[in-house]
mmCIF file of N, CA and C and ligand atoms in Angstrom:
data_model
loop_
_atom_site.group_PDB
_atom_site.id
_atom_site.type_symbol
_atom_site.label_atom_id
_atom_site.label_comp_id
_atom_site.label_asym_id
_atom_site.label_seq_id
_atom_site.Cartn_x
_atom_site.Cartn_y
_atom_site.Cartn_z
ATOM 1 N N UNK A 1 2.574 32.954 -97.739
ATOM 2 C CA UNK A 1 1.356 33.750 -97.894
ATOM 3 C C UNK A 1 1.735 35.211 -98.111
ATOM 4 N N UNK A 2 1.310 35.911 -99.389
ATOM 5 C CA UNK A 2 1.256 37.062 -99.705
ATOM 6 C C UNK A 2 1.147 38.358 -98.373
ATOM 7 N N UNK A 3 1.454 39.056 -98.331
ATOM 8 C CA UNK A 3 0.800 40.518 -97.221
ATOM 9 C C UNK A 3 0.130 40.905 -98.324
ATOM 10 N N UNK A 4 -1.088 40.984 -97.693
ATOM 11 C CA UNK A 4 -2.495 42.488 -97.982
ATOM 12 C C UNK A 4 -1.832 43.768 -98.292
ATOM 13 N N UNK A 5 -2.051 43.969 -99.154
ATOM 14 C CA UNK A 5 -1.880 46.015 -98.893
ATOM 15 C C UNK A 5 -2.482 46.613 -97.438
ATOM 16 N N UNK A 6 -2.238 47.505 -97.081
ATOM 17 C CA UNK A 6 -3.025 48.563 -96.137
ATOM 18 C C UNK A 6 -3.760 49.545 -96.704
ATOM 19 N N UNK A 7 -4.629 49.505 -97.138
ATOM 20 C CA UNK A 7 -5.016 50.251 -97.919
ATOM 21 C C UNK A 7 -5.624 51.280 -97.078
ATOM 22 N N UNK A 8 -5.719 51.813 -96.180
ATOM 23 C CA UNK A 8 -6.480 52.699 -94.909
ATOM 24 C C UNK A 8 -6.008 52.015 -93.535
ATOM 25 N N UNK A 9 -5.611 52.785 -92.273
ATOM 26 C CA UNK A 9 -5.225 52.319 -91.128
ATOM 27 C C UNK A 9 -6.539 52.916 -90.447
ATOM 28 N N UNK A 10 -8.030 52.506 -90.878
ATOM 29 C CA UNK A 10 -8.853 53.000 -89.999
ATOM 30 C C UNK A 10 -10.603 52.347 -90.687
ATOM 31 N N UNK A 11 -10.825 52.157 -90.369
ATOM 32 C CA UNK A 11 -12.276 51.047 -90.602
ATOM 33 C C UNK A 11 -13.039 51.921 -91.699
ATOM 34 N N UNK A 12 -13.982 51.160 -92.719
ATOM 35 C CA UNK A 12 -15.099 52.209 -93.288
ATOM 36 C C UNK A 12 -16.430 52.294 -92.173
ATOM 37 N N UNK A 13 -16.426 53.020 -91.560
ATOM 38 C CA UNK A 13 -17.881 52.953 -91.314
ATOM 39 C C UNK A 13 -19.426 53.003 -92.411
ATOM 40 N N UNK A 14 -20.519 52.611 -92.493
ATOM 41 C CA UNK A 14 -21.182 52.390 -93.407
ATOM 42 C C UNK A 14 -22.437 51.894 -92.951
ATOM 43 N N UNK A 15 -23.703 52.765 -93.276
ATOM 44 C CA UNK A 15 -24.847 51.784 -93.490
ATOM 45 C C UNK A 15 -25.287 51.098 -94.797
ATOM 46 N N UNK A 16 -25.303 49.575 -94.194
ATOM 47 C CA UNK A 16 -25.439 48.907 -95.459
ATOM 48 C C UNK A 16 -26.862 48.481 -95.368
ATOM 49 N N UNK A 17 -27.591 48.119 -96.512
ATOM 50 C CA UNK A 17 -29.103 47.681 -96.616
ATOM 51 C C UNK A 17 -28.526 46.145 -97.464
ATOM 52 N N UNK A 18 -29.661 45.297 -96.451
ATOM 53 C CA UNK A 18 -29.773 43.990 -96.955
ATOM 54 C C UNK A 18 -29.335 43.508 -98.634
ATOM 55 N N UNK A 19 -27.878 42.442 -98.404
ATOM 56 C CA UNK A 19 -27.969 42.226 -99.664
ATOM 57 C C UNK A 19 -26.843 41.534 -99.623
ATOM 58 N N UNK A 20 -26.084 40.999 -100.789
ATOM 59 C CA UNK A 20 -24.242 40.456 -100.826
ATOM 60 C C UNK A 20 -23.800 41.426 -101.134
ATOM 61 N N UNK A 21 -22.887 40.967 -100.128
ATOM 62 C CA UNK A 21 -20.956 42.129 -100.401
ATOM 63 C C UNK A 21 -20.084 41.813 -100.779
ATOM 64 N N UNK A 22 -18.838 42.071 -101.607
ATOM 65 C CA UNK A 22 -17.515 41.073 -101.443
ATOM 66 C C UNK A 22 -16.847 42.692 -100.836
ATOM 67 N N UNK A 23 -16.108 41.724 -100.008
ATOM 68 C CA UNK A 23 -14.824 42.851 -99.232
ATOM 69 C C UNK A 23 -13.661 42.321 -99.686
ATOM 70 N N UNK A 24 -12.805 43.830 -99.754
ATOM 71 C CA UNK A 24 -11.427 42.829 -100.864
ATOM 72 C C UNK A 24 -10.822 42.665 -99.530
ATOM 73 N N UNK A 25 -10.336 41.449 -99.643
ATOM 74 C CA UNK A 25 -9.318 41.093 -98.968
ATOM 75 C C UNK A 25 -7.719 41.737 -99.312
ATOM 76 N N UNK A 26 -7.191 41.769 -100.893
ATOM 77 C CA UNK A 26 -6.178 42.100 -101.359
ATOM 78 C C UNK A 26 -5.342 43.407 -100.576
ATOM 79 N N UNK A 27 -6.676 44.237 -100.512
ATOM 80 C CA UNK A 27 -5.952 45.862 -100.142
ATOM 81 C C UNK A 27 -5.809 46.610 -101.255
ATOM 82 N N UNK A 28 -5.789 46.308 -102.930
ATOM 83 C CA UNK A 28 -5.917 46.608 -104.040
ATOM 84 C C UNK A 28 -6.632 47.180 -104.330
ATOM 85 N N UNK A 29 -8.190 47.493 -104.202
ATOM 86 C CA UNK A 29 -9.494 47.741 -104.644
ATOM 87 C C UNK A 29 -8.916 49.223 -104.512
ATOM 88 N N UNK A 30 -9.600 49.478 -105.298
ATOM 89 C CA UNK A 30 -9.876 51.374 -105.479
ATOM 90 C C UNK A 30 -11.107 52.190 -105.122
ATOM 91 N N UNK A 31 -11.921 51.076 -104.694
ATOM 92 C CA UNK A 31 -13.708 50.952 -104.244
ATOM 93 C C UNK A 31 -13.483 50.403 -102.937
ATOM 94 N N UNK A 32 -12.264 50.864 -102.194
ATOM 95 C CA UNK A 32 -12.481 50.190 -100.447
ATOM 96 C C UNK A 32 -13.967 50.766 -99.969
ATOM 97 N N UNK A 33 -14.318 50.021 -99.166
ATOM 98 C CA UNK A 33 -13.715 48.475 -98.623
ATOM 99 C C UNK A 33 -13.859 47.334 -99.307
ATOM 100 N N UNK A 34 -14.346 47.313 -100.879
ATOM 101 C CA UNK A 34 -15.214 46.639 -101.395
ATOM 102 C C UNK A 34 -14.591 46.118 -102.761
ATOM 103 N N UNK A 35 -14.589 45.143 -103.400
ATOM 104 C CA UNK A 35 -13.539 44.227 -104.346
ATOM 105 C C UNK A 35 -13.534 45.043 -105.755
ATOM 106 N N UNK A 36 -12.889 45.564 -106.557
ATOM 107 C CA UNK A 36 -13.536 45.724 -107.448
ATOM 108 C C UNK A 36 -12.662 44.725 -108.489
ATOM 109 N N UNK A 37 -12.060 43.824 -108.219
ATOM 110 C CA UNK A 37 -11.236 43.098 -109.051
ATOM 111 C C UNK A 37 -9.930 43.321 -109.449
ATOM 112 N N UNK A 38 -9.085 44.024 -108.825
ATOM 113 C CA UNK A 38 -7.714 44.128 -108.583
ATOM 114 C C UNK A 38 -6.970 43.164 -108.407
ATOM 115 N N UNK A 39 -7.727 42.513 -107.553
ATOM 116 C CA UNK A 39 -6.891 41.107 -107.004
ATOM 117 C C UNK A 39 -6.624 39.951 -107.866
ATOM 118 N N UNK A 40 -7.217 40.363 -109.600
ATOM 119 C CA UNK A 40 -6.801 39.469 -110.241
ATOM 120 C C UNK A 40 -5.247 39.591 -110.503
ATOM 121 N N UNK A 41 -4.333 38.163 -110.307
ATOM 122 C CA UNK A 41 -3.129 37.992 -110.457
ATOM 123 C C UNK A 41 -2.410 37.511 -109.059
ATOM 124 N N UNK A 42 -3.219 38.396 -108.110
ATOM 125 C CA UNK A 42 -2.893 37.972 -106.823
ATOM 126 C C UNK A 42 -2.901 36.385 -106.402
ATOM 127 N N UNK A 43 -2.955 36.000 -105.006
ATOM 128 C CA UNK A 43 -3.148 34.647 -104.362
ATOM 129 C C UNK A 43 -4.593 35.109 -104.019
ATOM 130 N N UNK A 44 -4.963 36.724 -103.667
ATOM 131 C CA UNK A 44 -5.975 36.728 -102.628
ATOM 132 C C UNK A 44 -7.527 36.818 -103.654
ATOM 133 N N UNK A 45 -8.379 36.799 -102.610
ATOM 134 C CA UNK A 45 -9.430 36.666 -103.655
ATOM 135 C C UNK A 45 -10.141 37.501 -102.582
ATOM 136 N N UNK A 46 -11.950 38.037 -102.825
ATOM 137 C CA UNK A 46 -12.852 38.818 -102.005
ATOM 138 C C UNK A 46 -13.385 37.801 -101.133
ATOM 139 N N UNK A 47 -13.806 38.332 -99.941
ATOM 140 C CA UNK A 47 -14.837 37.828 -98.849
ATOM 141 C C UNK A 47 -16.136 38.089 -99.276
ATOM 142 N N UNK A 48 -16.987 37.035 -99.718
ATOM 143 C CA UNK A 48 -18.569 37.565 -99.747
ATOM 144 C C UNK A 48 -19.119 37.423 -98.099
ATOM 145 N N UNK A 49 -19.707 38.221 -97.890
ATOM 146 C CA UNK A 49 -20.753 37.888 -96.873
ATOM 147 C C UNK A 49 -22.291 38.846 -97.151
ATOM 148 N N UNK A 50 -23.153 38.184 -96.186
ATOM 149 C CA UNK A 50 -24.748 39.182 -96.070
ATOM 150 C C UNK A 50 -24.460 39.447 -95.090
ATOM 151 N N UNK A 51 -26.141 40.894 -95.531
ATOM 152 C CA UNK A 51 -26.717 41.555 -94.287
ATOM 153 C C UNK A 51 -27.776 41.363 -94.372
ATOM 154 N N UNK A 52 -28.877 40.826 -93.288
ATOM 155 C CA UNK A 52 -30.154 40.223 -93.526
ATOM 156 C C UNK A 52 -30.558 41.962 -92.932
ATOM 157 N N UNK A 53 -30.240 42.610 -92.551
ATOM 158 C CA UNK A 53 -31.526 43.899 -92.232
ATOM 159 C C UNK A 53 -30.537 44.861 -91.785
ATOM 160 N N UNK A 54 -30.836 46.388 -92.713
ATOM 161 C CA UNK A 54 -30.066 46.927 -92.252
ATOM 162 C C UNK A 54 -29.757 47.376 -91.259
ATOM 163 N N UNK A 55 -28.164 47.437 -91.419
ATOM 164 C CA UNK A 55 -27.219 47.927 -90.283
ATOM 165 C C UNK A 55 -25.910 48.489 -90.484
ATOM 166 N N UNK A 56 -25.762 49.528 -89.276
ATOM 167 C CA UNK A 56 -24.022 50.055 -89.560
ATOM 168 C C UNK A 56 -22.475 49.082 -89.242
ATOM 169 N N UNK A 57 -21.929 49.319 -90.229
ATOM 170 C CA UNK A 57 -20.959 48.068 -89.631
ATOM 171 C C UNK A 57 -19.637 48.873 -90.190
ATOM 172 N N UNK A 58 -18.551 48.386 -89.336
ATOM 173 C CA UNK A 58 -17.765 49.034 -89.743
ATOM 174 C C UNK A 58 -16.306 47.884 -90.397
ATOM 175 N N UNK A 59 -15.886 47.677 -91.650
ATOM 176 C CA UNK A 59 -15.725 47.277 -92.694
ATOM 177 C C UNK A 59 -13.869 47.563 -92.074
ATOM 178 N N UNK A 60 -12.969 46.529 -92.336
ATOM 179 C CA UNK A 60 -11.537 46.419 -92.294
ATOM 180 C C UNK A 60 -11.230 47.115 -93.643
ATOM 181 N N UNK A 61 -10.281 47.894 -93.323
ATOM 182 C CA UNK A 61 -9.347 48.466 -94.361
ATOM 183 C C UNK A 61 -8.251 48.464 -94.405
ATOM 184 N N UNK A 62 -7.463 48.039 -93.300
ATOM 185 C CA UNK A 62 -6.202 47.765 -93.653
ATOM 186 C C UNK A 62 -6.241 46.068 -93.284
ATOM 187 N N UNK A 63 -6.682 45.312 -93.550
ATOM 188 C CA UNK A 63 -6.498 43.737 -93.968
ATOM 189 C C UNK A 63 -5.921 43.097 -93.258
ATOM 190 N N UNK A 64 -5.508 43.283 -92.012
ATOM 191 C CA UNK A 64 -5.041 42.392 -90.755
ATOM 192 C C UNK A 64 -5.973 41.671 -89.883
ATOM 193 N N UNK A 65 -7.228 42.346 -89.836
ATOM 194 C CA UNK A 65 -8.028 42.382 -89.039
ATOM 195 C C UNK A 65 -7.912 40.234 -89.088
ATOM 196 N N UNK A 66 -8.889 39.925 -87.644
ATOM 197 C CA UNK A 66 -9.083 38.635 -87.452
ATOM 198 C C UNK A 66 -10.589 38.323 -87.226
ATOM 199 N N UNK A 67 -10.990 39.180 -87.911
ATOM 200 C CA UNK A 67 -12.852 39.167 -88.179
ATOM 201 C C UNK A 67 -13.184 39.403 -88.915
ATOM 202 N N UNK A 68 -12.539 39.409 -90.096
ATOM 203 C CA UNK A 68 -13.408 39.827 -91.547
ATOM 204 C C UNK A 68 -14.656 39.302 -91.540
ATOM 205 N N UNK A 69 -15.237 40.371 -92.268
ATOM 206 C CA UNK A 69 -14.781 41.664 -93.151
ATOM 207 C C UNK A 69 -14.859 42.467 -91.900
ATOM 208 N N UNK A 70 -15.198 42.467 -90.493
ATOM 209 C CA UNK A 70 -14.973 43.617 -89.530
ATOM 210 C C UNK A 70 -13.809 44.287 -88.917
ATOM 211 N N UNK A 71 -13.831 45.250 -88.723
ATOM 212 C CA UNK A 71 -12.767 45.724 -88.300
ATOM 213 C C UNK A 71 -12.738 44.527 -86.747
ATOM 214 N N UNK A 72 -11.518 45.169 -85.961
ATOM 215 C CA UNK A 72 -11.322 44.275 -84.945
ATOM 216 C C UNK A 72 -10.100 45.467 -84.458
ATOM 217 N N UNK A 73 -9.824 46.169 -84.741
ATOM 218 C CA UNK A 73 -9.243 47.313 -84.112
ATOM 219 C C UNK A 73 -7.401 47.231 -84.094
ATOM 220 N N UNK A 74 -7.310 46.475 -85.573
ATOM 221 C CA UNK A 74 -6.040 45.621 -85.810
ATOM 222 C C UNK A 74 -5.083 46.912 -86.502
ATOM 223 N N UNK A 75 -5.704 47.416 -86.778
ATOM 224 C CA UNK A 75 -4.902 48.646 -87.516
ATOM 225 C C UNK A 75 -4.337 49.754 -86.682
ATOM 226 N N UNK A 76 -4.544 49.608 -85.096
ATOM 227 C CA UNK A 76 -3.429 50.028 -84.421
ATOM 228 C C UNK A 76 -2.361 49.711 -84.284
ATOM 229 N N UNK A 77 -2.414 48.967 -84.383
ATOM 230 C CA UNK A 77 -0.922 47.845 -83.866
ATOM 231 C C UNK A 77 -0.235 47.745 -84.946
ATOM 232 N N UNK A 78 -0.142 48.110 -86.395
ATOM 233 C CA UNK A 78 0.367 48.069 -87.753
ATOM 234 C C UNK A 78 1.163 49.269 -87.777
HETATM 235 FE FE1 LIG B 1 -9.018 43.187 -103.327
HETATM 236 FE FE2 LIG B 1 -10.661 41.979 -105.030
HETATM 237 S S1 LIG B 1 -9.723 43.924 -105.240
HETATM 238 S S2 LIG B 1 -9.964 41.234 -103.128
#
């Protein structure tokens, strides 16, 4: 299995309004936290998920995390 880039050692914070997301998984995107298709060529591909009503959430950026797309506070330990 490939390693993620790190693309940030620190979460996006963000209010998001109801809708689909893809979060790149790769670490590639140039639009962190968010896919913009970099990852073509890769193994990795984006995480879609919803938000049924908005809310602040705070978004993994360096790609270790074990809650995607949330942070999980994994980017200390990197
Ligand atoms: Fe990283 Fe698409 S650019 S998953």
């Amino acid at each position: 299995m490939a390693e993620p880039v790190i693309a940030h050692r620190a979460p996006a914070v963000l209010q998001l309004e109801p809708g689909t997301y893809h979060w790149c998984r790769c670490g590639r995107s140039k639009t962190q936290p968010f896919c913009d298709g970099s990852h073509q060529g890769t193994e990795f591909s984006p995480m879609a998920f919803t938000i049924d009503q908005p809310r602040k959430v705070a978004l993994c950026q360096c790609k270790h995390t074990a809650h995607a797309p949330m942070c999980d506070g994994s980017h200390a330990k990197l």
